[in-house]
PDB file of C-alpha atoms in Angstrom:
ATOM      1  CA  MET I 185      -0.017   0.004   0.070  1.00 73.00           C
ATOM      2  CA  SER I 186       1.371   3.125  -0.620  1.00 89.00           C
ATOM      3  CA  PRO I 187       2.113   5.692   1.417  1.00 96.00           C
ATOM      4  CA  THR I 188      -0.267   9.024   2.047  1.00 97.00           C
ATOM      5  CA  ARG I 189       2.689  11.017   3.863  1.00 98.00           C
ATOM      6  CA  LEU I 190       6.402  11.458   4.887  1.00 99.00           C
ATOM      7  CA  ILE I 191       8.463  13.171   7.687  1.00 99.00           C
ATOM      8  CA  ARG I 192      11.909  14.239   7.443  1.00 99.00           C
ATOM      9  CA  PHE I 193      13.944  13.302  10.795  1.00 98.00           C
ATOM     10  CA  ILE I 194      17.087  12.865  11.709  1.00 98.00           C
ATOM     11  CA  ALA I 195      17.287   8.694  13.557  1.00 98.00           C
ATOM     12  CA  VAL I 196      17.980   7.571  17.327  1.00 98.00           C
ATOM     13  CA  GLU I 197      19.745   4.131  15.551  1.00 98.00           C
ATOM     14  CA  ASP I 198      22.561   6.850  13.415  1.00 98.00           C
ATOM     15  CA  SER I 199      21.901  10.218  13.905  1.00 98.00           C
ATOM     16  CA  ARG I 200      21.247  10.488  10.012  1.00 98.00           C
ATOM     17  CA  THR I 201      18.568  12.251   8.461  1.00 98.00           C
ATOM     18  CA  TYR I 202      15.928  10.206   6.722  1.00 98.00           C
ATOM     19  CA  VAL I 203      12.372  10.458   5.162  1.00 99.00           C
ATOM     20  CA  GLY I 204      10.050   7.460   5.252  1.00 99.00           C
ATOM     21  CA  ALA I 205       7.051   6.757   5.482  1.00 98.00           C
ATOM     22  CA  PRO I 206       6.111   7.012   9.799  1.00 98.00           C
ATOM     23  CA  ILE I 207       4.291   3.012  10.914  1.00 98.00           C
ATOM     24  CA  LEU I 208       0.817   5.080  12.266  1.00 97.00           C
ATOM     25  CA  PRO I 209      -2.703   5.360  11.162  1.00 96.00           C
ATOM     26  CA  PRO I 210      -2.963   8.117   8.246  1.00 94.00           C
ATOM     27  CA  ASP I 211      -4.835  10.658  10.400  1.00 92.00           C
ATOM     28  CA  LEU I 212      -2.937  10.822  13.188  1.00 96.00           C
ATOM     29  CA  ASP I 213      -0.469  13.715  14.298  1.00 98.00           C
ATOM     30  CA  VAL I 214       2.529  12.710  14.274  1.00 98.00           C
ATOM     31  CA  ALA I 215       3.945  15.448  15.875  1.00 98.00           C
ATOM     32  CA  GLN I 216       1.957  14.911  19.046  1.00 97.00           C
ATOM     33  CA  TYR I 217       3.239  11.271  18.791  1.00 97.00           C
ATOM     34  CA  VAL I 218       7.068  12.144  18.896  1.00 96.00           C
ATOM     35  CA  ALA I 219       6.682  14.416  21.855  1.00 95.00           C
ATOM     36  CA  ALA I 220       3.645  11.726  24.087  1.00 92.00           C
ATOM     37  CA  SER I 221       5.979  10.617  26.798  1.00 82.00           C
ATOM     38  CA  ASP I 222       3.135   7.448  27.230  1.00 88.00           C
ATOM     39  CA  ARG I 223       3.812   6.116  23.531  1.00 89.00           C
ATOM     40  CA  SER I 224       6.072   4.011  22.239  1.00 93.00           C
ATOM     41  CA  PRO I 225       8.917   5.419  19.744  1.00 95.00           C
ATOM     42  CA  LEU I 226       7.445   6.308  15.773  1.00 98.00           C
ATOM     43  CA  THR I 227       8.960   4.066  14.085  1.00 98.00           C
ATOM     44  CA  ALA I 228       9.573   4.450   9.557  1.00 99.00           C
ATOM     45  CA  ARG I 229      10.068   2.855   6.204  1.00 98.00           C
ATOM     46  CA  VAL I 230      12.722   5.002   5.030  1.00 98.00           C
ATOM     47  CA  LEU I 231      13.113   5.502   1.620  1.00 98.00           C
ATOM     48  CA  PRO I 232      16.195   4.891   0.051  1.00 97.00           C
ATOM     49  CA  SER I 233      16.792   8.281  -0.465  1.00 95.00           C
ATOM     50  CA  ASP I 234      16.093  11.330   1.837  1.00 94.00           C
ATOM     51  CA  ASN I 235      15.095  12.976  -1.193  1.00 96.00           C
ATOM     52  CA  ILE I 236      11.654  13.481  -0.822  1.00 98.00           C
ATOM     53  CA  LEU I 237      11.309  15.229  -4.017  1.00 98.00           C
ATOM     54  CA  ASP I 238      11.296  11.728  -5.862  1.00 97.00           C
ATOM     55  CA  ALA I 239       7.856  10.659  -6.749  1.00 96.00           C
ATOM     56  CA  SER I 240       9.258   7.575  -7.740  1.00 96.00           C
ATOM     57  CA  LEU I 241      11.013   6.051  -4.860  1.00 96.00           C
ATOM     58  CA  ALA I 242       9.650   3.705  -2.271  1.00 96.00           C
ATOM     59  CA  PRO I 243       9.389   2.985   1.511  1.00 97.00           C
ATOM     60  CA  THR I 244      11.979  -0.112   2.166  1.00 98.00           C
ATOM     61  CA  ASP I 245      11.139  -2.499   4.755  1.00 97.00           C
ATOM     62  CA  GLN I 246      14.052  -0.916   6.369  1.00 98.00           C
ATOM     63  CA  LEU I 247      13.353   0.484   9.780  1.00 98.00           C
ATOM     64  CA  ARG I 248      14.659   3.955  11.434  1.00 99.00           C
ATOM     65  CA  THR I 249      13.078   5.204  14.596  1.00 98.00           C
ATOM     66  CA  VAL I 250      12.412   9.366  15.612  1.00 98.00           C
ATOM     67  CA  ALA I 251      14.473  11.044  17.211  1.00 98.00           C
ATOM     68  CA  ARG I 252      13.613  14.318  16.558  1.00 98.00           C
ATOM     69  CA  LEU I 253      11.857  15.703  13.372  1.00 98.00           C
ATOM     70  CA  LEU I 254      12.507  17.696  10.610  1.00 99.00           C
ATOM     71  CA  PRO I 255      11.207  20.295   7.889  1.00 99.00           C
ATOM     72  CA  ILE I 256      10.487  18.306   5.226  1.00 99.00           C
ATOM     73  CA  LEU I 257      12.857  20.296   3.048  1.00 98.00           C
ATOM     74  CA  PRO I 258      16.911  21.584   4.375  1.00 98.00           C
ATOM     75  CA  PRO I 259      16.554  24.687   3.470  1.00 98.00           C
ATOM     76  CA  ALA I 260      18.981  24.666   1.104  1.00 97.00           C
ATOM     77  CA  ARG I 261      16.880  22.465  -1.503  1.00 98.00           C
ATOM     78  CA  ILE I 262      14.299  25.056  -0.913  1.00 99.00           C
ATOM     79  CA  PRO I 263      14.540  27.357  -4.194  1.00 99.00           C
ATOM     80  CA  SER I 264      12.394  30.241  -3.676  1.00 99.00           C
ATOM     81  CA  ILE I 265       9.287  30.284  -0.940  1.00 99.00           C
ATOM     82  CA  ARG I 266       6.812  32.449  -2.344  1.00 99.00           C
ATOM     83  CA  ALA I 267       3.412  33.680  -0.594  1.00 98.00           C
ATOM     84  CA  LEU I 268       0.787  34.947  -1.283  1.00 98.00           C
ATOM     85  CA  GLY I 269      -1.105  37.417   0.604  1.00 97.00           C
ATOM     86  CA  ALA I 270      -4.801  38.802   1.152  1.00 97.00           C
ATOM     87  CA  ASN I 271      -6.018  34.885  -0.334  1.00 99.00           C
ATOM     88  CA  TYR I 272      -9.199  34.290   2.318  1.00 99.00           C
ATOM     89  CA  VAL I 273     -12.668  35.460   2.572  1.00 98.00           C
ATOM     90  CA  GLN I 274     -13.411  37.382   5.293  1.00 97.00           C
ATOM     91  CA  PRO I 275     -15.296  37.641   7.802  1.00 96.00           C
ATOM     92  CA  GLY I 276     -19.120  39.096   6.655  1.00 95.00           C
ATOM     93  CA  GLN I 277     -18.134  38.864   2.675  1.00 96.00           C
ATOM     94  CA  GLU I 278     -19.742  36.170   1.156  1.00 97.00           C
ATOM     95  CA  ALA I 279     -17.953  34.245  -1.137  1.00 96.00           C
ATOM     96  CA  ARG I 280     -18.543  34.183  -4.596  1.00 96.00           C
ATOM     97  CA  GLU I 281     -18.542  38.401  -4.332  1.00 97.00           C
ATOM     98  CA  ALA I 282     -15.522  38.090  -2.870  1.00 97.00           C
ATOM     99  CA  ARG I 283     -13.932  35.822  -5.412  1.00 97.00           C
ATOM    100  CA  ALA I 284     -15.464  38.623  -7.936  1.00 96.00           C
ATOM    101  CA  LYS I 285     -13.430  41.380  -6.411  1.00 95.00           C
ATOM    102  CA  ARG I 286     -10.658  39.801  -5.694  1.00 96.00           C
ATOM    103  CA  PRO I 287      -7.286  41.862  -7.575  1.00 94.00           C
ATOM    104  CA  ALA I 288      -6.430  40.731 -11.183  1.00 94.00           C
ATOM    105  CA  LEU I 289      -3.234  38.741  -9.682  1.00 97.00           C
ATOM    106  CA  PRO I 290      -2.352  36.947  -6.669  1.00 98.00           C
ATOM    107  CA  ILE I 291      -0.454  39.369  -4.112  1.00 97.00           C
ATOM    108  CA  LEU I 292       2.859  37.490  -3.863  1.00 97.00           C
ATOM    109  CA  PHE I 293       5.590  38.163  -1.964  1.00 97.00           C
ATOM    110  CA  PHE I 294       9.355  35.875  -0.720  1.00 98.00           C
ATOM    111  CA  LYS I 295      10.649  34.831   1.825  1.00 98.00           C
ATOM    112  CA  PRO I 296      14.799  33.379   2.363  1.00 98.00           C
ATOM    113  CA  PRO I 297      14.512  30.158   2.521  1.00 98.00           C
ATOM    114  CA  GLN I 298      17.950  29.827   4.322  1.00 97.00           C
ATOM    115  CA  SER I 299      17.378  32.391   7.488  1.00 97.00           C
ATOM    116  CA  CYS I 300      13.961  31.400   8.118  1.00 98.00           C
ATOM    117  CA  VAL I 301      13.392  28.238   7.225  1.00 99.00           C
ATOM    118  CA  VAL I 302      12.705  26.362  10.981  1.00 99.00           C
ATOM    119  CA  GLY I 303      11.214  23.525  12.403  1.00 99.00           C
ATOM    120  CA  HIS I 304       8.606  21.406  14.977  1.00 98.00           C
ATOM    121  CA  GLY I 305      10.441  22.569  18.205  1.00 98.00           C
ATOM    122  CA  ASP I 306      12.882  25.057  17.138  1.00 98.00           C
ATOM    123  CA  ALA I 307      12.372  28.449  18.515  1.00 98.00           C
ATOM    124  CA  ILE I 308      10.538  32.062  17.161  1.00 99.00           C
ATOM    125  CA  VAL I 309      13.493  34.149  17.590  1.00 98.00           C
ATOM    126  CA  VAL I 310      11.446  37.442  17.782  1.00 98.00           C
ATOM    127  CA  PRO I 311      13.964  41.034  17.385  1.00 97.00           C
ATOM    128  CA  LYS I 312      14.238  43.321  19.635  1.00 95.00           C
ATOM    129  CA  GLU I 313      13.624  46.271  16.501  1.00 95.00           C
ATOM    130  CA  MET I 314      10.115  43.648  16.186  1.00 97.00           C
ATOM    131  CA  GLU I 315       8.413  43.715  19.293  1.00 95.00           C
ATOM    132  CA  HIS I 316       4.525  44.340  20.252  1.00 97.00           C
ATOM    133  CA  GLU I 317       4.184  43.786  16.346  1.00 98.00           C
ATOM    134  CA  THR I 318       5.355  39.743  16.057  1.00 99.00           C
ATOM    135  CA  ASP I 319       1.834  37.332  14.732  1.00 99.00           C
ATOM    136  CA  TYR I 320       1.257  34.007  13.597  1.00 99.00           C
ATOM    137  CA  GLU I 321      -0.275  33.122  10.885  1.00 99.00           C
ATOM    138  CA  VAL I 322      -1.436  29.003   9.942  1.00 99.00           C
ATOM    139  CA  GLU I 323      -0.992  28.552   5.851  1.00 99.00           C
ATOM    140  CA  LEU I 324      -1.589  25.120   4.227  1.00 99.00           C
ATOM    141  CA  VAL I 325       2.202  24.781   1.956  1.00 99.00           C
ATOM    142  CA  VAL I 326       1.899  24.538  -1.706  1.00 99.00           C
ATOM    143  CA  VAL I 327       5.449  21.800  -1.932  1.00 99.00           C
ATOM    144  CA  ILE I 328       5.855  21.393  -6.115  1.00 99.00           C
ATOM    145  CA  GLY I 329       7.884  18.531  -7.360  1.00 99.00           C
ATOM    146  CA  ARG I 330       8.838  19.175 -10.365  1.00 98.00           C
ATOM    147  CA  ASP I 331       9.959  22.439 -12.703  1.00 99.00           C
ATOM    148  CA  CYS I 332       6.873  24.000 -14.187  1.00 99.00           C
ATOM    149  CA  LYS I 333       6.590  27.509 -16.218  1.00 99.00           C
ATOM    150  CA  ASP I 334       3.214  27.941 -18.210  1.00 99.00           C
ATOM    151  CA  VAL I 335       1.029  25.434 -16.624  1.00 98.00           C
ATOM    152  CA  GLN I 336      -2.544  24.894 -17.044  1.00 99.00           C
ATOM    153  CA  VAL I 337      -4.886  25.307 -14.069  1.00 99.00           C
ATOM    154  CA  HIS I 338      -6.038  21.936 -15.428  1.00 98.00           C
ATOM    155  CA  GLU I 339      -2.902  20.443 -15.155  1.00 98.00           C
ATOM    156  CA  ALA I 340      -1.008  22.210 -12.167  1.00 99.00           C
ATOM    157  CA  LEU I 341      -1.743  20.430  -9.477  1.00 98.00           C
ATOM    158  CA  SER I 342      -0.527  17.325 -11.048  1.00 98.00           C
ATOM    159  CA  TYR I 343       3.287  19.250 -10.394  1.00 99.00           C
ATOM    160  CA  VAL I 344       2.765  19.693  -7.076  1.00 99.00           C
ATOM    161  CA  ARG I 345       4.804  16.695  -5.061  1.00 99.00           C
ATOM    162  CA  GLY I 346       2.159  17.250  -1.362  1.00 99.00           C
ATOM    163  CA  TYR I 347       0.802  19.461   1.235  1.00 99.00           C
ATOM    164  CA  ALA I 348       2.804  20.825   4.355  1.00 99.00           C
ATOM    165  CA  LEU I 349       2.289  23.370   7.229  1.00 99.00           C
ATOM    166  CA  GLY I 350       4.063  26.897   7.331  1.00 99.00           C
ATOM    167  CA  ASN I 351       3.751  29.705  10.381  1.00 99.00           C
ATOM    168  CA  ASP I 352       4.061  32.732   8.177  1.00 99.00           C
ATOM    169  CA  VAL I 353       5.529  34.665  10.416  1.00 99.00           C
ATOM    170  CA  SER I 354       4.912  38.705  10.268  1.00 98.00           C
ATOM    171  CA  ALA I 355       5.880  41.084  11.456  1.00 98.00           C
ATOM    172  CA  ARG I 356       3.412  44.007  10.876  1.00 98.00           C
ATOM    173  CA  LYS I 357       4.171  46.885  11.269  1.00 96.00           C
ATOM    174  CA  ARG I 358       7.522  46.599   9.195  1.00 94.00           C
ATOM    175  CA  MET I 359       5.151  45.262   6.950  1.00 93.00           C
ATOM    176  CA  PHE I 360       3.018  48.340   6.528  1.00 92.00           C
ATOM    177  CA  ALA I 361       5.301  51.384   6.831  1.00 92.00           C
ATOM    178  CA  VAL I 362       5.468  51.560   2.736  1.00 88.00           C
ATOM    179  CA  PRO I 363       4.212  49.698  -0.355  1.00 81.00           C
ATOM    180  CA  GLN I 364       6.008  46.283   0.839  1.00 86.00           C
ATOM    181  CA  TRP I 365       6.043  43.534   2.788  1.00 92.00           C
ATOM    182  CA  GLY I 366       9.395  41.613   2.798  1.00 91.00           C
ATOM    183  CA  LEU I 367      10.941  42.797   5.911  1.00 92.00           C
ATOM    184  CA  GLY I 368       7.928  42.015   7.832  1.00 95.00           C
ATOM    185  CA  LYS I 369       7.986  38.723   6.235  1.00 97.00           C
ATOM    186  CA  GLY I 370      11.826  37.201   6.234  1.00 97.00           C
ATOM    187  CA  ALA I 371      13.366  37.541   9.728  1.00 97.00           C
ATOM    188  CA  ASP I 372      15.481  35.123  10.843  1.00 98.00           C
ATOM    189  CA  THR I 373      13.306  31.671  12.299  1.00 99.00           C
ATOM    190  CA  TYR I 374       9.720  33.324  11.010  1.00 99.00           C
ATOM    191  CA  PHE I 375       8.532  30.951   8.841  1.00 99.00           C
ATOM    192  CA  PRO I 376       8.948  27.268  10.395  1.00 99.00           C
ATOM    193  CA  LEU I 377       8.081  24.937   8.598  1.00 99.00           C
ATOM    194  CA  SER I 378       5.777  21.154   9.703  1.00 99.00           C
ATOM    195  CA  SER I 379       7.918  17.785   9.338  1.00 99.00           C
ATOM    196  CA  THR I 380       5.028  16.084   7.594  1.00 99.00           C
ATOM    197  CA  LEU I 381       4.314  16.032   4.200  1.00 99.00           C
ATOM    198  CA  LEU I 382       1.167  14.596   2.708  1.00 99.00           C
ATOM    199  CA  LEU I 383       1.786  13.195  -0.626  1.00 98.00           C
ATOM    200  CA  ALA I 384      -0.403  14.770  -2.875  1.00 98.00           C
ATOM    201  CA  SER I 385      -1.215  11.019  -4.508  1.00 95.00           C
ATOM    202  CA  SER I 386      -3.212  10.357  -1.697  1.00 93.00           C
ATOM    203  CA  SER I 387      -5.860  11.650  -3.820  1.00 92.00           C
ATOM    204  CA  VAL I 388      -6.484  14.645  -1.272  1.00 96.00           C
ATOM    205  CA  ASP I 389      -8.672  18.421  -2.581  1.00 98.00           C
ATOM    206  CA  PRO I 390      -6.403  20.668  -1.166  1.00 99.00           C
ATOM    207  CA  GLU I 391      -9.036  23.006  -1.213  1.00 99.00           C
ATOM    208  CA  SER I 392     -11.100  21.328   1.673  1.00 98.00           C
ATOM    209  CA  ILE I 393      -8.086  21.395   4.989  1.00 99.00           C
ATOM    210  CA  ALA I 394      -9.287  22.647   7.888  1.00 99.00           C
ATOM    211  CA  LEU I 395      -6.572  24.560   9.494  1.00 99.00           C
ATOM    212  CA  GLN I 396      -5.957  26.430  12.835  1.00 99.00           C
ATOM    213  CA  THR I 397      -3.648  28.467  15.606  1.00 99.00           C
ATOM    214  CA  ARG I 398      -4.009  27.653  18.938  1.00 99.00           C
ATOM    215  CA  LEU I 399      -1.890  30.186  21.432  1.00 99.00           C
ATOM    216  CA  ASN I 400      -1.007  28.777  24.303  1.00 99.00           C
ATOM    217  CA  GLY I 401      -3.082  26.457  23.162  1.00 99.00           C
ATOM    218  CA  GLN I 402      -6.443  29.253  22.847  1.00 99.00           C
ATOM    219  CA  LEU I 403      -7.732  28.385  19.565  1.00 99.00           C
ATOM    220  CA  MET I 404      -6.713  31.878  17.227  1.00 99.00           C
ATOM    221  CA  GLN I 405      -7.414  30.638  13.486  1.00 99.00           C
ATOM    222  CA  ASP I 406      -9.879  27.713  12.769  1.00 99.00           C
ATOM    223  CA  GLY I 407     -10.507  28.466   8.914  1.00 99.00           C
ATOM    224  CA  ASN I 408     -10.596  26.067   5.741  1.00 99.00           C
ATOM    225  CA  THR I 409      -8.641  26.137   2.244  1.00 99.00           C
ATOM    226  CA  ARG I 410     -12.542  26.073   0.636  1.00 99.00           C
ATOM    227  CA  ASP I 411     -12.526  29.848   1.332  1.00 99.00           C
ATOM    228  CA  HIS I 412      -9.429  31.190  -0.167  1.00 99.00           C
ATOM    229  CA  LEU I 413      -9.939  33.993  -3.268  1.00 99.00           C
ATOM    230  CA  TRP I 414      -6.860  32.116  -5.758  1.00 99.00           C
ATOM    231  CA  GLY I 415      -7.351  27.850  -5.067  1.00 99.00           C
ATOM    232  CA  VAL I 416      -4.631  26.036  -5.799  1.00 99.00           C
ATOM    233  CA  ALA I 417      -4.020  25.159  -9.123  1.00 99.00           C
ATOM    234  CA  GLU I 418      -4.287  28.755 -10.350  1.00 98.00           C
ATOM    235  CA  THR I 419      -1.846  30.244  -8.213  1.00 99.00           C
ATOM    236  CA  ILE I 420       0.815  27.554  -8.924  1.00 99.00           C
ATOM    237  CA  ALA I 421      -0.544  28.492 -13.366  1.00 99.00           C
ATOM    238  CA  LYS I 422      -0.176  32.007 -12.515  1.00 99.00           C
ATOM    239  CA  LEU I 423       2.642  31.931 -10.694  1.00 99.00           C
ATOM    240  CA  SER I 424       3.976  30.019 -13.518  1.00 99.00           C
ATOM    241  CA  GLU I 425       3.237  32.014 -16.378  1.00 99.00           C
ATOM    242  CA  GLY I 426       6.555  33.128 -18.218  1.00 99.00           C
ATOM    243  CA  THR I 427       8.190  31.890 -14.575  1.00 99.00           C
ATOM    244  CA  THR I 428       9.906  28.345 -13.577  1.00 99.00           C
ATOM    245  CA  LEU I 429       9.281  27.072 -11.040  1.00 99.00           C
ATOM    246  CA  HIS I 430      11.372  24.804  -9.823  1.00 99.00           C
ATOM    247  CA  ALA I 431      11.075  21.795  -8.088  1.00 99.00           C
ATOM    248  CA  GLY I 432      11.147  22.117  -4.174  1.00 99.00           C
ATOM    249  CA  THR I 433       9.658  25.501  -3.962  1.00 99.00           C
ATOM    250  CA  LEU I 434       7.600  26.489  -1.140  1.00 99.00           C
ATOM    251  CA  ILE I 435       3.897  28.340  -2.283  1.00 99.00           C
ATOM    252  CA  SER I 436       2.357  29.472   1.140  1.00 99.00           C
ATOM    253  CA  MET I 437      -1.339  30.247  -0.046  1.00 99.00           C
ATOM    254  CA  GLY I 438      -2.048  32.750   3.075  1.00 99.00           C
ATOM    255  CA  THR I 439      -3.815  32.997   5.724  1.00 99.00           C
ATOM    256  CA  PRO I 440      -7.425  32.462   7.223  1.00 99.00           C
ATOM    257  CA  PRO I 441      -9.209  35.186   9.824  1.00 99.00           C
ATOM    258  CA  GLY I 442      -8.249  35.337  13.262  1.00 99.00           C
ATOM    259  CA  GLU I 443      -4.748  36.488  12.687  1.00 99.00           C
ATOM    260  CA  GLY I 444      -4.004  39.130  16.372  1.00 99.00           C
ATOM    261  CA  PHE I 445      -3.646  42.334  14.379  1.00 98.00           C
ATOM    262  CA  LYS I 446      -7.345  42.023  13.700  1.00 98.00           C
ATOM    263  CA  ARG I 447      -8.401  41.962  17.137  1.00 98.00           C
ATOM    264  CA  ASP I 448      -9.366  43.570  19.600  1.00 97.00           C
ATOM    265  CA  PRO I 449      -7.134  44.010  21.620  1.00 98.00           C
ATOM    266  CA  GLN I 450      -4.152  43.400  19.296  1.00 98.00           C
ATOM    267  CA  VAL I 451      -2.806  39.717  20.313  1.00 99.00           C
ATOM    268  CA  PHE I 452       0.936  39.052  19.426  1.00 99.00           C
ATOM    269  CA  LEU I 453       3.756  37.364  19.978  1.00 99.00           C
ATOM    270  CA  LYS I 454       5.915  37.539  23.399  1.00 98.00           C
ATOM    271  CA  HIS I 455       8.801  35.842  25.222  1.00 98.00           C
ATOM    272  CA  GLY I 456       7.648  32.165  26.704  1.00 98.00           C
ATOM    273  CA  ASP I 457       4.581  31.951  24.316  1.00 99.00           C
ATOM    274  CA  VAL I 458       3.328  28.809  22.258  1.00 99.00           C
ATOM    275  CA  VAL I 459       1.923  28.183  19.093  1.00 99.00           C
ATOM    276  CA  THR I 460       1.280  25.005  17.680  1.00 99.00           C
ATOM    277  CA  ILE I 461      -1.099  24.820  14.107  1.00 99.00           C
ATOM    278  CA  SER I 462      -2.490  22.656  12.684  1.00 99.00           C
ATOM    279  CA  GLY I 463      -3.908  20.387   9.317  1.00 99.00           C
ATOM    280  CA  SER I 464      -6.972  18.248   8.872  1.00 99.00           C
ATOM    281  CA  HIS I 465      -6.532  14.799   7.233  1.00 98.00           C
ATOM    282  CA  GLY I 466      -3.593  13.993   8.100  1.00 98.00           C
ATOM    283  CA  LEU I 467      -0.828  17.605   8.050  1.00 99.00           C
ATOM    284  CA  GLY I 468      -0.690  16.988  11.586  1.00 98.00           C
ATOM    285  CA  SER I 469       0.901  20.465  13.948  1.00 99.00           C
ATOM    286  CA  LEU I 470       3.524  22.335  14.274  1.00 99.00           C
ATOM    287  CA  THR I 471       4.702  23.928  17.613  1.00 99.00           C
ATOM    288  CA  ASN I 472       6.762  26.966  17.936  1.00 99.00           C
ATOM    289  CA  PRO I 473       8.254  28.477  21.644  1.00 99.00           C
ATOM    290  CA  VAL I 474       8.890  32.541  21.013  1.00 99.00           C
ATOM    291  CA  VAL I 475      12.002  33.447  22.709  1.00 98.00           C
ATOM    292  CA  GLN I 476      12.175  37.852  22.834  1.00 96.00           C
ATOM    293  CA  VAL I 477      15.675  39.080  22.242  1.00 91.00           C
ATOM    294  CA  THR I 478      16.308  41.950  24.638  1.00 80.00           C
ATOM    295  CA  LYS I 479      19.389  43.197  23.002  1.00 68.00           C
ATOM    296  CA  LEU I 480      19.363  45.769  20.211  1.00 59.00           C
ATOM    297  CA  GLN I 481      21.167  43.885  17.313  1.00 54.00           C
ATOM    298  CA  VAL I 482      23.564  46.499  17.172  1.00 49.00           C
ATOM    299  CA  PRO I 483      26.512  45.325  14.332  1.00 47.00           C
ATOM    300  CA  GLY I 484      29.742  45.194  15.931  1.00 46.00           C
ATOM    301  CA  LYS I 485      33.854  47.471  14.253  1.00 41.00           C
ATOM    302  CA  ALA I 486      34.815  44.890  11.493  1.00 41.00           C
ATOM    303  CA  LYS I 487      37.693  42.855  12.806  1.00 39.00           C
ATOM    304  CA  LEU I 488      40.267  43.531   9.862  1.00 37.00           C
TER     305      LEU I 488
END
């Protein structure tokens, strides 16, 4: 039986990195299982290599025990993170009308993989310059499995390797100070990425996935990808117009309502907080503590 999801992890046996199919029921949360102290260690049937993008690889009979979960892709194998903004129907809007009034093109910004991506359990580090403005955003992340360009909507999903969870951590004042979002979205550690890849071959509908955010256990976001303004297939088609989306490209599909900056009073991430985002259909969860840098980072004099 073909697996419905894969995980990337460090093994207990040899401290090496593996990709494998977790030996769990398909709807059980991998991260929660690993964190539970009253359960037997999680094992996985590993692939012949750690290339999670290679759809031709099948799990072997070799078993490895999970010591630590890792992001589904190492930053060096992520060509780009292309993220959508304002891509959900908002409270009080009628879905059909909201989609009719959406922008002519998706609102797009980029996050730098090498510095933004962290994994399950890693800290979101809030710089002194971004305190009292850093916010959470649960998002469905589309993982492109093959290079593609000028893709038609009807064929777009055939280029998808699978789906993951991402937390598009955002510094709101920097986002809105000038007409750009990059400075508010691109800080180090500001893109936690899950360890579970829900395979496209599992026939999951990317427009029917429930997403949630909990901050210190309190439910903050509770949405569903059915409220996308731009769906996954048409997003891939648009972003690939005249542009190659290389294998390993991540497309973060925007966040449902409930962000901290839209609340009254506003809620921003602070030292000691714990953020957990989760998704249905076996996507599981991703948890990260928040650490506040207490001093401004002043560059030192260069040593020549």
